PDB file of C-alpha atoms in Angstrom:
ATOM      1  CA  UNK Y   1      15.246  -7.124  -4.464  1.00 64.00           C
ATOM      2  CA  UNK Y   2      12.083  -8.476  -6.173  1.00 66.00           C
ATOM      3  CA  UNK Y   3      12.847 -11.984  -4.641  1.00 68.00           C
ATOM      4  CA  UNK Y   4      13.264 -10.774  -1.451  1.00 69.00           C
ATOM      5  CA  UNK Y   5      10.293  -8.813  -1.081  1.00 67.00           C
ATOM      6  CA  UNK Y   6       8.611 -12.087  -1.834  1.00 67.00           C
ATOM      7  CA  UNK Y   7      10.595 -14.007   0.315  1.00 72.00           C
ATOM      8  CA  UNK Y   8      12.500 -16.641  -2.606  1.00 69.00           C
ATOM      9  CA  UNK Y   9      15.781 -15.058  -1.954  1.00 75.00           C
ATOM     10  CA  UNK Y  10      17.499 -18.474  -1.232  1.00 77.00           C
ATOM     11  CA  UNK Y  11      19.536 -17.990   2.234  1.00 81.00           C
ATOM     12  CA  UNK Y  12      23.204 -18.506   1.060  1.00 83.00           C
ATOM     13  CA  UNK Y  13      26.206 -17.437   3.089  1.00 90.00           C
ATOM     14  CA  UNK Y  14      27.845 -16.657  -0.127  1.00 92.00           C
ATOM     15  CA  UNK Y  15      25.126 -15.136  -1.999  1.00 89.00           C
ATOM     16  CA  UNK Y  16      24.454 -13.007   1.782  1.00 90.00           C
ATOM     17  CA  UNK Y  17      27.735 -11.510   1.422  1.00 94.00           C
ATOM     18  CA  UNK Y  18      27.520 -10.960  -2.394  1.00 94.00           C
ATOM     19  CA  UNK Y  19      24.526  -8.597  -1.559  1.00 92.00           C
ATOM     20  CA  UNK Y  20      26.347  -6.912   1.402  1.00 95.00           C
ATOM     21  CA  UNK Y  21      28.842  -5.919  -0.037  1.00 96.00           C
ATOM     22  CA  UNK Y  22      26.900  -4.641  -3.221  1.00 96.00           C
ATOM     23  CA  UNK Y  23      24.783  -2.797  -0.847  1.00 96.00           C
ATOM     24  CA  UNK Y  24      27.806  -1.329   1.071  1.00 97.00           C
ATOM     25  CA  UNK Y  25      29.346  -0.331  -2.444  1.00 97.00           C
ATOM     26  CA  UNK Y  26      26.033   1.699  -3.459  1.00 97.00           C
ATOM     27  CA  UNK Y  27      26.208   2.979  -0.011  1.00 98.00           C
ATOM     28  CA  UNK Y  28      29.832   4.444  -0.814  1.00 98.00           C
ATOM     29  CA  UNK Y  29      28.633   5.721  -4.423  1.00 97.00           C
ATOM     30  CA  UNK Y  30      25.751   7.853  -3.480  1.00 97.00           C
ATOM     31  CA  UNK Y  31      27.376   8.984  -0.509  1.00 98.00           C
ATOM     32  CA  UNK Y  32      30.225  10.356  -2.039  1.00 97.00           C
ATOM     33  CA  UNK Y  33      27.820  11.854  -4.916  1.00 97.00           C
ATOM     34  CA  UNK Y  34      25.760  13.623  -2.108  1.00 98.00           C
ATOM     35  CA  UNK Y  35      29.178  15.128  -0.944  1.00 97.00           C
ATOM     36  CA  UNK Y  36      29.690  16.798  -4.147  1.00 97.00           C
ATOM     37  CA  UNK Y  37      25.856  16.835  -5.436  1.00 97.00           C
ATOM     38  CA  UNK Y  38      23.610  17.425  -2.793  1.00 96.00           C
ATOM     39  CA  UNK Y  39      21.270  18.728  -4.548  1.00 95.00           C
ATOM     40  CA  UNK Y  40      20.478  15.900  -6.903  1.00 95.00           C
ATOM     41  CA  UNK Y  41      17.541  13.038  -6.631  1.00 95.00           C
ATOM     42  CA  UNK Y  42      18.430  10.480  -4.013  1.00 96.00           C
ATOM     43  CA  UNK Y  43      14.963   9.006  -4.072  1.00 95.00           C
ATOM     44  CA  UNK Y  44      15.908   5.883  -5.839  1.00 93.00           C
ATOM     45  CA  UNK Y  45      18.730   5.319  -4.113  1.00 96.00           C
ATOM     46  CA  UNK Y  46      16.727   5.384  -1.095  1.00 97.00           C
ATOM     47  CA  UNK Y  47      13.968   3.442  -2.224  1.00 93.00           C
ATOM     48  CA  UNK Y  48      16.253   0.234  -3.312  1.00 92.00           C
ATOM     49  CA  UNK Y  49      18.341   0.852   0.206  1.00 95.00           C
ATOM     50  CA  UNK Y  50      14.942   0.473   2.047  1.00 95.00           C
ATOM     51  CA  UNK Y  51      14.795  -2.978   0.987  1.00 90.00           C
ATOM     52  CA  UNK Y  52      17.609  -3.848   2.873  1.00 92.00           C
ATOM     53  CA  UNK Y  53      17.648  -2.837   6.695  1.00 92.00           C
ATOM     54  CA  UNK Y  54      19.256  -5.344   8.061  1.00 91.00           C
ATOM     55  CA  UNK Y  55      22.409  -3.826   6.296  1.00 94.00           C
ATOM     56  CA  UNK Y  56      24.050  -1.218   8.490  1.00 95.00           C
ATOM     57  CA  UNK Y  57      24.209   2.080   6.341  1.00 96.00           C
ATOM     58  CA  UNK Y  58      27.683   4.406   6.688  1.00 95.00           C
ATOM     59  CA  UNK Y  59      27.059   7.457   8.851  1.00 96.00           C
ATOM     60  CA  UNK Y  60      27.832   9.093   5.292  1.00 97.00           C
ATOM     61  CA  UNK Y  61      24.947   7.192   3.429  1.00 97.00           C
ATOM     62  CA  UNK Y  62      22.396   7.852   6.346  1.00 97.00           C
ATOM     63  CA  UNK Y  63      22.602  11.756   5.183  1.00 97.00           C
ATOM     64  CA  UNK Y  64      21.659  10.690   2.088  1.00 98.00           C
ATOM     65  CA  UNK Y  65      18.808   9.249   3.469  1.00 98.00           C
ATOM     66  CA  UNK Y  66      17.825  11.973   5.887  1.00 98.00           C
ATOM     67  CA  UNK Y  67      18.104  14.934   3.276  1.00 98.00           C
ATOM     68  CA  UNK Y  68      16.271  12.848   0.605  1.00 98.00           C
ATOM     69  CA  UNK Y  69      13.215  12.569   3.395  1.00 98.00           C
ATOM     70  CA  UNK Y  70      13.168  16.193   4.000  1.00 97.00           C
ATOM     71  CA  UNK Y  71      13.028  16.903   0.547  1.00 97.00           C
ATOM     72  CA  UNK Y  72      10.123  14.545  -0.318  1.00 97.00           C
ATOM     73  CA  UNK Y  73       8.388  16.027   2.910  1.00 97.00           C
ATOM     74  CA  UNK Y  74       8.357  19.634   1.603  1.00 97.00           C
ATOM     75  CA  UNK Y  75       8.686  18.641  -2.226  1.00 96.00           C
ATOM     76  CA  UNK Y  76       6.496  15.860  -3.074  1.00 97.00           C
ATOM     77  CA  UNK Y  77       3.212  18.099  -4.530  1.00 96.00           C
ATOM     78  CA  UNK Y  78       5.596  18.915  -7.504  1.00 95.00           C
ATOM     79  CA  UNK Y  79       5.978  15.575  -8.674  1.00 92.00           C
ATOM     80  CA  UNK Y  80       4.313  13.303 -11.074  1.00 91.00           C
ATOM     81  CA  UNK Y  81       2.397  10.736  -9.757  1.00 93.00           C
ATOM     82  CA  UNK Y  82       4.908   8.304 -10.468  1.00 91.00           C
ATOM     83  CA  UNK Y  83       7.235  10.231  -8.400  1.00 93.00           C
ATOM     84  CA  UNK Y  84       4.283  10.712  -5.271  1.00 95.00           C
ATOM     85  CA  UNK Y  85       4.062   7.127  -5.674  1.00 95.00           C
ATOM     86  CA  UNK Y  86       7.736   6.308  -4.974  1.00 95.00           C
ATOM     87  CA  UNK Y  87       7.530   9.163  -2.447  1.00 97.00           C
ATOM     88  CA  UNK Y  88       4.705   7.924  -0.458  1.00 97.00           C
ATOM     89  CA  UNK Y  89       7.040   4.520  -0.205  1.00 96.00           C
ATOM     90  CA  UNK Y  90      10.136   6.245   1.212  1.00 97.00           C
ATOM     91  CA  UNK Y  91       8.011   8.213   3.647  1.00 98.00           C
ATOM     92  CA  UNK Y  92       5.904   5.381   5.499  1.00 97.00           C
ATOM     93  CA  UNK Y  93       9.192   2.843   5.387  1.00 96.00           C
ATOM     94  CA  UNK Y  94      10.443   5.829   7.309  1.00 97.00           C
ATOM     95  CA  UNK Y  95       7.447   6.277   9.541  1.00 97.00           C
ATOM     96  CA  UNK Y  96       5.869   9.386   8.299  1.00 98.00           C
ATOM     97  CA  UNK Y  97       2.479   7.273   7.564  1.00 97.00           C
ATOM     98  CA  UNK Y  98       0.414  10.887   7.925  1.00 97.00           C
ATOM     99  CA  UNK Y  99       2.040  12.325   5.041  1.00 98.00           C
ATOM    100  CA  UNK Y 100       2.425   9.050   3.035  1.00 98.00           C
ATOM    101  CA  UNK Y 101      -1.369   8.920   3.175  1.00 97.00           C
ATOM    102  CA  UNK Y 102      -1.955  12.054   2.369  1.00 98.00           C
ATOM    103  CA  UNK Y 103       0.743  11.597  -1.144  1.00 98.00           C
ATOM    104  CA  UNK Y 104      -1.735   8.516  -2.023  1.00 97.00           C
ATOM    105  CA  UNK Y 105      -4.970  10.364  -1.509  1.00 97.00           C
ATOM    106  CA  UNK Y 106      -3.513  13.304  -4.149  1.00 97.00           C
ATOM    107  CA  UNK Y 107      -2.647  10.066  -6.156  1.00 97.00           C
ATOM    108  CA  UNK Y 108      -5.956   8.937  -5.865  1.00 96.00           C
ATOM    109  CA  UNK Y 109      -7.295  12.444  -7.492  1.00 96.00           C
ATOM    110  CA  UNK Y 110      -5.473  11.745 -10.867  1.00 94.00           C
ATOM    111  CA  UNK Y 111      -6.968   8.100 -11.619  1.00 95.00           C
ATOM    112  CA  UNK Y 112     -10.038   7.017 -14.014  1.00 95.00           C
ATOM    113  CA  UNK Y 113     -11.927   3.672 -13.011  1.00 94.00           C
ATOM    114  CA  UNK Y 114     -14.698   1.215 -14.259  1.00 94.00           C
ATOM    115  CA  UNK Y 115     -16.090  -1.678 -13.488  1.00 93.00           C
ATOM    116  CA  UNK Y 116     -14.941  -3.578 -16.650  1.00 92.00           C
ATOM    117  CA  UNK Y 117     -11.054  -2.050 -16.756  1.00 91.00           C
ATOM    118  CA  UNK Y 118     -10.015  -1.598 -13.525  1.00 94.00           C
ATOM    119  CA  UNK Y 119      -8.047   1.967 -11.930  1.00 95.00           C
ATOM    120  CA  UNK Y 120      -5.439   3.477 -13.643  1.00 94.00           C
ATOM    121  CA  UNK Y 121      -3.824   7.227 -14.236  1.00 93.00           C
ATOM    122  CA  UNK Y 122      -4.208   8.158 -18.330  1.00 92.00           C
ATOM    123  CA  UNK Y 123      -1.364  11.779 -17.350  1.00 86.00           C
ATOM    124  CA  UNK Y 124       1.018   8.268 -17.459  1.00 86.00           C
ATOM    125  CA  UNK Y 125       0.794   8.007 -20.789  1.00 75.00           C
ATOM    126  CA  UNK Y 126       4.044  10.625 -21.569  1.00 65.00           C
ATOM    127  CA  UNK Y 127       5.732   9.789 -18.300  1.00 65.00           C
ATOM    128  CA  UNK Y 128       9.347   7.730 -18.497  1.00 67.00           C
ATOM    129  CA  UNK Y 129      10.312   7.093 -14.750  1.00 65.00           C
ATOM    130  CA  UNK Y 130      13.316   5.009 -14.117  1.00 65.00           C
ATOM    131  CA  UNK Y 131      13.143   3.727 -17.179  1.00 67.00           C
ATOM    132  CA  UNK Y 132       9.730   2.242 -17.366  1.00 73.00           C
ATOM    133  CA  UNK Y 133       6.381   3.500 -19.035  1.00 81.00           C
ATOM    134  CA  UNK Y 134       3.008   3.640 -17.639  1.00 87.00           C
ATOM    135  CA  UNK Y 135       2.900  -0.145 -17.218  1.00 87.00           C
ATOM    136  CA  UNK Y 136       6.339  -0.034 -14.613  1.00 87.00           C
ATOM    137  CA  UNK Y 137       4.804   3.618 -12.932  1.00 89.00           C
ATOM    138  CA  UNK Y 138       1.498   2.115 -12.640  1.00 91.00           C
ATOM    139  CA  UNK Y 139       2.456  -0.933 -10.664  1.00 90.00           C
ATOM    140  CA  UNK Y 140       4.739   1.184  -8.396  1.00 91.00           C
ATOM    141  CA  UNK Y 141       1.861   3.174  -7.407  1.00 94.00           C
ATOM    142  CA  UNK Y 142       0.520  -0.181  -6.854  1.00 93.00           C
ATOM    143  CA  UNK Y 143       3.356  -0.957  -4.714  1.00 92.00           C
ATOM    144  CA  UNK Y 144       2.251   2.453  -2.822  1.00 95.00           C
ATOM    145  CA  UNK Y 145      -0.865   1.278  -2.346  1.00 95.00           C
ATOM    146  CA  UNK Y 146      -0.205  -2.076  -0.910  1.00 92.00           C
ATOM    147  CA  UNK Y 147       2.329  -0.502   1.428  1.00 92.00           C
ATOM    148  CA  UNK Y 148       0.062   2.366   3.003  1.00 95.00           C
ATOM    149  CA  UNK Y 149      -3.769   0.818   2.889  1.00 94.00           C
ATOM    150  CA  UNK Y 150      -3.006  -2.603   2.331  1.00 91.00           C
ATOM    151  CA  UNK Y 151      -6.630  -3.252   2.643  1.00 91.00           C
ATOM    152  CA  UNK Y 152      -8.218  -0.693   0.218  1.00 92.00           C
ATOM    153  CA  UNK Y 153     -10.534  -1.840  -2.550  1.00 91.00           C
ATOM    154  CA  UNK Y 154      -8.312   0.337  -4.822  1.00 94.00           C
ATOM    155  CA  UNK Y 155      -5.742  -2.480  -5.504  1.00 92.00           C
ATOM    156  CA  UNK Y 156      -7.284  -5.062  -7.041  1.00 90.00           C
ATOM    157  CA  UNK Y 157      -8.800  -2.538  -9.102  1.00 94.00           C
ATOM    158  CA  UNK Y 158      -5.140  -1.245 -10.718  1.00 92.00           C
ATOM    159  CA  UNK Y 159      -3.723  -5.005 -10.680  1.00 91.00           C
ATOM    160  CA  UNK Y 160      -6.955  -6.108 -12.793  1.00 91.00           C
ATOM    161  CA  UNK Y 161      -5.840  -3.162 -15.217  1.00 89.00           C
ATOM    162  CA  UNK Y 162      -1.872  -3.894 -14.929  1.00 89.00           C
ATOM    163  CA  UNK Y 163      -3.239  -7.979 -16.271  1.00 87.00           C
ATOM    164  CA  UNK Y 164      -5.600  -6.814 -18.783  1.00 88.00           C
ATOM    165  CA  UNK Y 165      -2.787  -4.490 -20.595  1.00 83.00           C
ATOM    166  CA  UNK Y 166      -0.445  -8.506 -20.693  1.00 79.00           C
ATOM    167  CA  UNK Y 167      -3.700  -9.473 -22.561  1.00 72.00           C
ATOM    168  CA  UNK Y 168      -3.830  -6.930 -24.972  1.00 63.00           C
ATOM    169  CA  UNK Y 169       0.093  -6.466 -25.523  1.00 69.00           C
ATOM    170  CA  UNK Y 170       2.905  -7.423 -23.047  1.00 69.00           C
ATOM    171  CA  UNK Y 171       4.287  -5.926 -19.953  1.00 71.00           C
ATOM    172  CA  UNK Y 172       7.687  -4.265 -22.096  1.00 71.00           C
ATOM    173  CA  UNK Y 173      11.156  -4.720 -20.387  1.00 68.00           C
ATOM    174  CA  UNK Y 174      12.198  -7.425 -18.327  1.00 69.00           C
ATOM    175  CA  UNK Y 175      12.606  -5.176 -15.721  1.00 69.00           C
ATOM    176  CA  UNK Y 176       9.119  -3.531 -15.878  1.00 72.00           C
ATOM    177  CA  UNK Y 177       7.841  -7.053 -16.309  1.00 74.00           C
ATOM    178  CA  UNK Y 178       9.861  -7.938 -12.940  1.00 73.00           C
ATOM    179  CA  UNK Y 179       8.789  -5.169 -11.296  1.00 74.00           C
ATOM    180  CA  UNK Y 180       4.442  -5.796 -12.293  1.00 74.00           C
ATOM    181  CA  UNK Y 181       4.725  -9.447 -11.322  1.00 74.00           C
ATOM    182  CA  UNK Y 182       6.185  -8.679  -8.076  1.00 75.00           C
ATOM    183  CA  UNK Y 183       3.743  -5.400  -7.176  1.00 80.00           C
ATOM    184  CA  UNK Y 184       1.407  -8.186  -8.383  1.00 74.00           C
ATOM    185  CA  UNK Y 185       1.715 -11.121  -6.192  1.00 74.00           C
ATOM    186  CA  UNK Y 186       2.517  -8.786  -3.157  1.00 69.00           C
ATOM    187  CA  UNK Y 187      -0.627  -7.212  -3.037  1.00 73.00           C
ATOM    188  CA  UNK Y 188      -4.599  -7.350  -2.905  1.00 64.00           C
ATOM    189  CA  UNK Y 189      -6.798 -10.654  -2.827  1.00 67.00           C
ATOM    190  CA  UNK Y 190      -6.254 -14.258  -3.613  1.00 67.00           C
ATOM    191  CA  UNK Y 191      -6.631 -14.657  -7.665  1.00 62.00           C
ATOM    192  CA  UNK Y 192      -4.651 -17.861  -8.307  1.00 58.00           C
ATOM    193  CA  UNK Y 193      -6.535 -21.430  -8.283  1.00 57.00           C
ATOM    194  CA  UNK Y 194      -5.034 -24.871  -9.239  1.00 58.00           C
ATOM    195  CA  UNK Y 195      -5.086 -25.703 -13.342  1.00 55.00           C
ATOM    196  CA  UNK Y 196      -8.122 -27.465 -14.046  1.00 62.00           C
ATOM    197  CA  UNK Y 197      -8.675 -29.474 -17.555  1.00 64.00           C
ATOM    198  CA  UNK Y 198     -10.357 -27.029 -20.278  1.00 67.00           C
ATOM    199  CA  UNK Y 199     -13.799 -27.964 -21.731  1.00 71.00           C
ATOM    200  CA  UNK Y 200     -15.667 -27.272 -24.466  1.00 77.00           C
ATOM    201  CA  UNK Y 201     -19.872 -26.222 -24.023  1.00 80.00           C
ATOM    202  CA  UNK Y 202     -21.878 -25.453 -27.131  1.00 83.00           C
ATOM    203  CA  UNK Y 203     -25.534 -24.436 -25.590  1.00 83.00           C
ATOM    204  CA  UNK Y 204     -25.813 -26.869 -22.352  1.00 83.00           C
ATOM    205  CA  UNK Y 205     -24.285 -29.919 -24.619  1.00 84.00           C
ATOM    206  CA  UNK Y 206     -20.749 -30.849 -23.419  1.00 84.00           C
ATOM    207  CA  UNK Y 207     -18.304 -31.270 -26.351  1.00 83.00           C
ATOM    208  CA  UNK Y 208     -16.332 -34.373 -25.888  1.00 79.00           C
ATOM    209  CA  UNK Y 209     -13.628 -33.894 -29.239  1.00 73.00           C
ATOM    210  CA  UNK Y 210     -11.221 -37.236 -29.715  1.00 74.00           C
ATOM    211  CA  UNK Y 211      -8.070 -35.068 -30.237  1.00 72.00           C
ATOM    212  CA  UNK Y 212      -6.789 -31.849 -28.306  1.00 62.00           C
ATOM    213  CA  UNK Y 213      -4.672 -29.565 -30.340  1.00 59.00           C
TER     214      UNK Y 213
END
């Protein structure tokens, strides 16, 4: 799903119906689960089947869908911000941009900011969502942010404190790491420039060494 959000997903017949039919199985899954469980957390569900529209969903599935909305409508103030963040996703892909804005503004209320570490939420600090910590909730709240106010200063403020965390540890998990290299490149202002040669200055004198190590 990261891939395709970029747009690297190679377009392969075989690989096309590899994903189809994956899609089509979670389809069946969650639908049946809803049929005995509707009372349980769709939301990620939804949120990976939003990356795929092309995909007809089952009549079955599409309740899913519909009764997950409703519930994030009327239930999203009791969330985490994680959990607003995700919310505020599955609303706009569905068109309710009002209240999507509205999730990211209460978002919004929970950050700290400076001018030397960037935007980020410190009640994510004890939070486990889907299996990530705050680095994986903080770039899907990036993710929010790109999708509702794609334009908002806000962003490159959290993805300049998403790379200074790789510089003083790592990003965890390969799938937190997937998913803040992705919220990454899909969002805010140009950062990357061509490689240039590295160079040595000590006062104005340019340091010209015979060997590079």
């Amino acid at each position: 799903s990261d891939l395709k959000q970029l747009g690297f997903l190679p377009n392969d017949k075989k690989l096309n119906k590899m994903i189809t039919n994956a899609v089509k199985y979670v389809d069946d899954i969650n639908a049946r689960q809803y049929a005995k469980n509707p009372s349980w957390d769709y939301s990620h569900y939804v949120y990976i089947r939003d990356l795929y529209p092309d995909i007809k969903q089952s009549t079955a599935a599409t309740r899913v869908t519909n009764a997950t909305l409703q519930r994030l409508i009327s239930q999203w103030r009791e969330d985490n911000v994680a959990g607003k963040a995700i919310a505020a996703i599955i609303l706009n892909n569905h068109n309710y941009h009002s209240t999507a804005r509205q999730i990211l503004n209460s978002i919004r209320e929970y950050s700290k900011s400076s001018v030397s570490l960037g935007m980020w939420w410190p009640s994510l600090e004890n939070i486990s969502y889907w299996s990530m910590d705050k680095i994986g909730c903080t770039s899907i709240i990036l993710s929010a942010f790109n999708k509702i106010e794609p334009t908002c200063s806000d962003i490159d403020k959290i993805r300049q404190w998403l790379i200074l965390q790789k510089g003083a540890s790592d990003w965890g998990t390969s799938v937190t790491t997937s998913q803040v290299i992705t919220s990454i490149l899909y969002s805010g202002t140009k950062w990357h420039h061509p490689a240039q040669g590295s160079f040595v200055k000590i006062g104005d004198q340019l340091v010209s060494p015979t060997n590079f190590e």
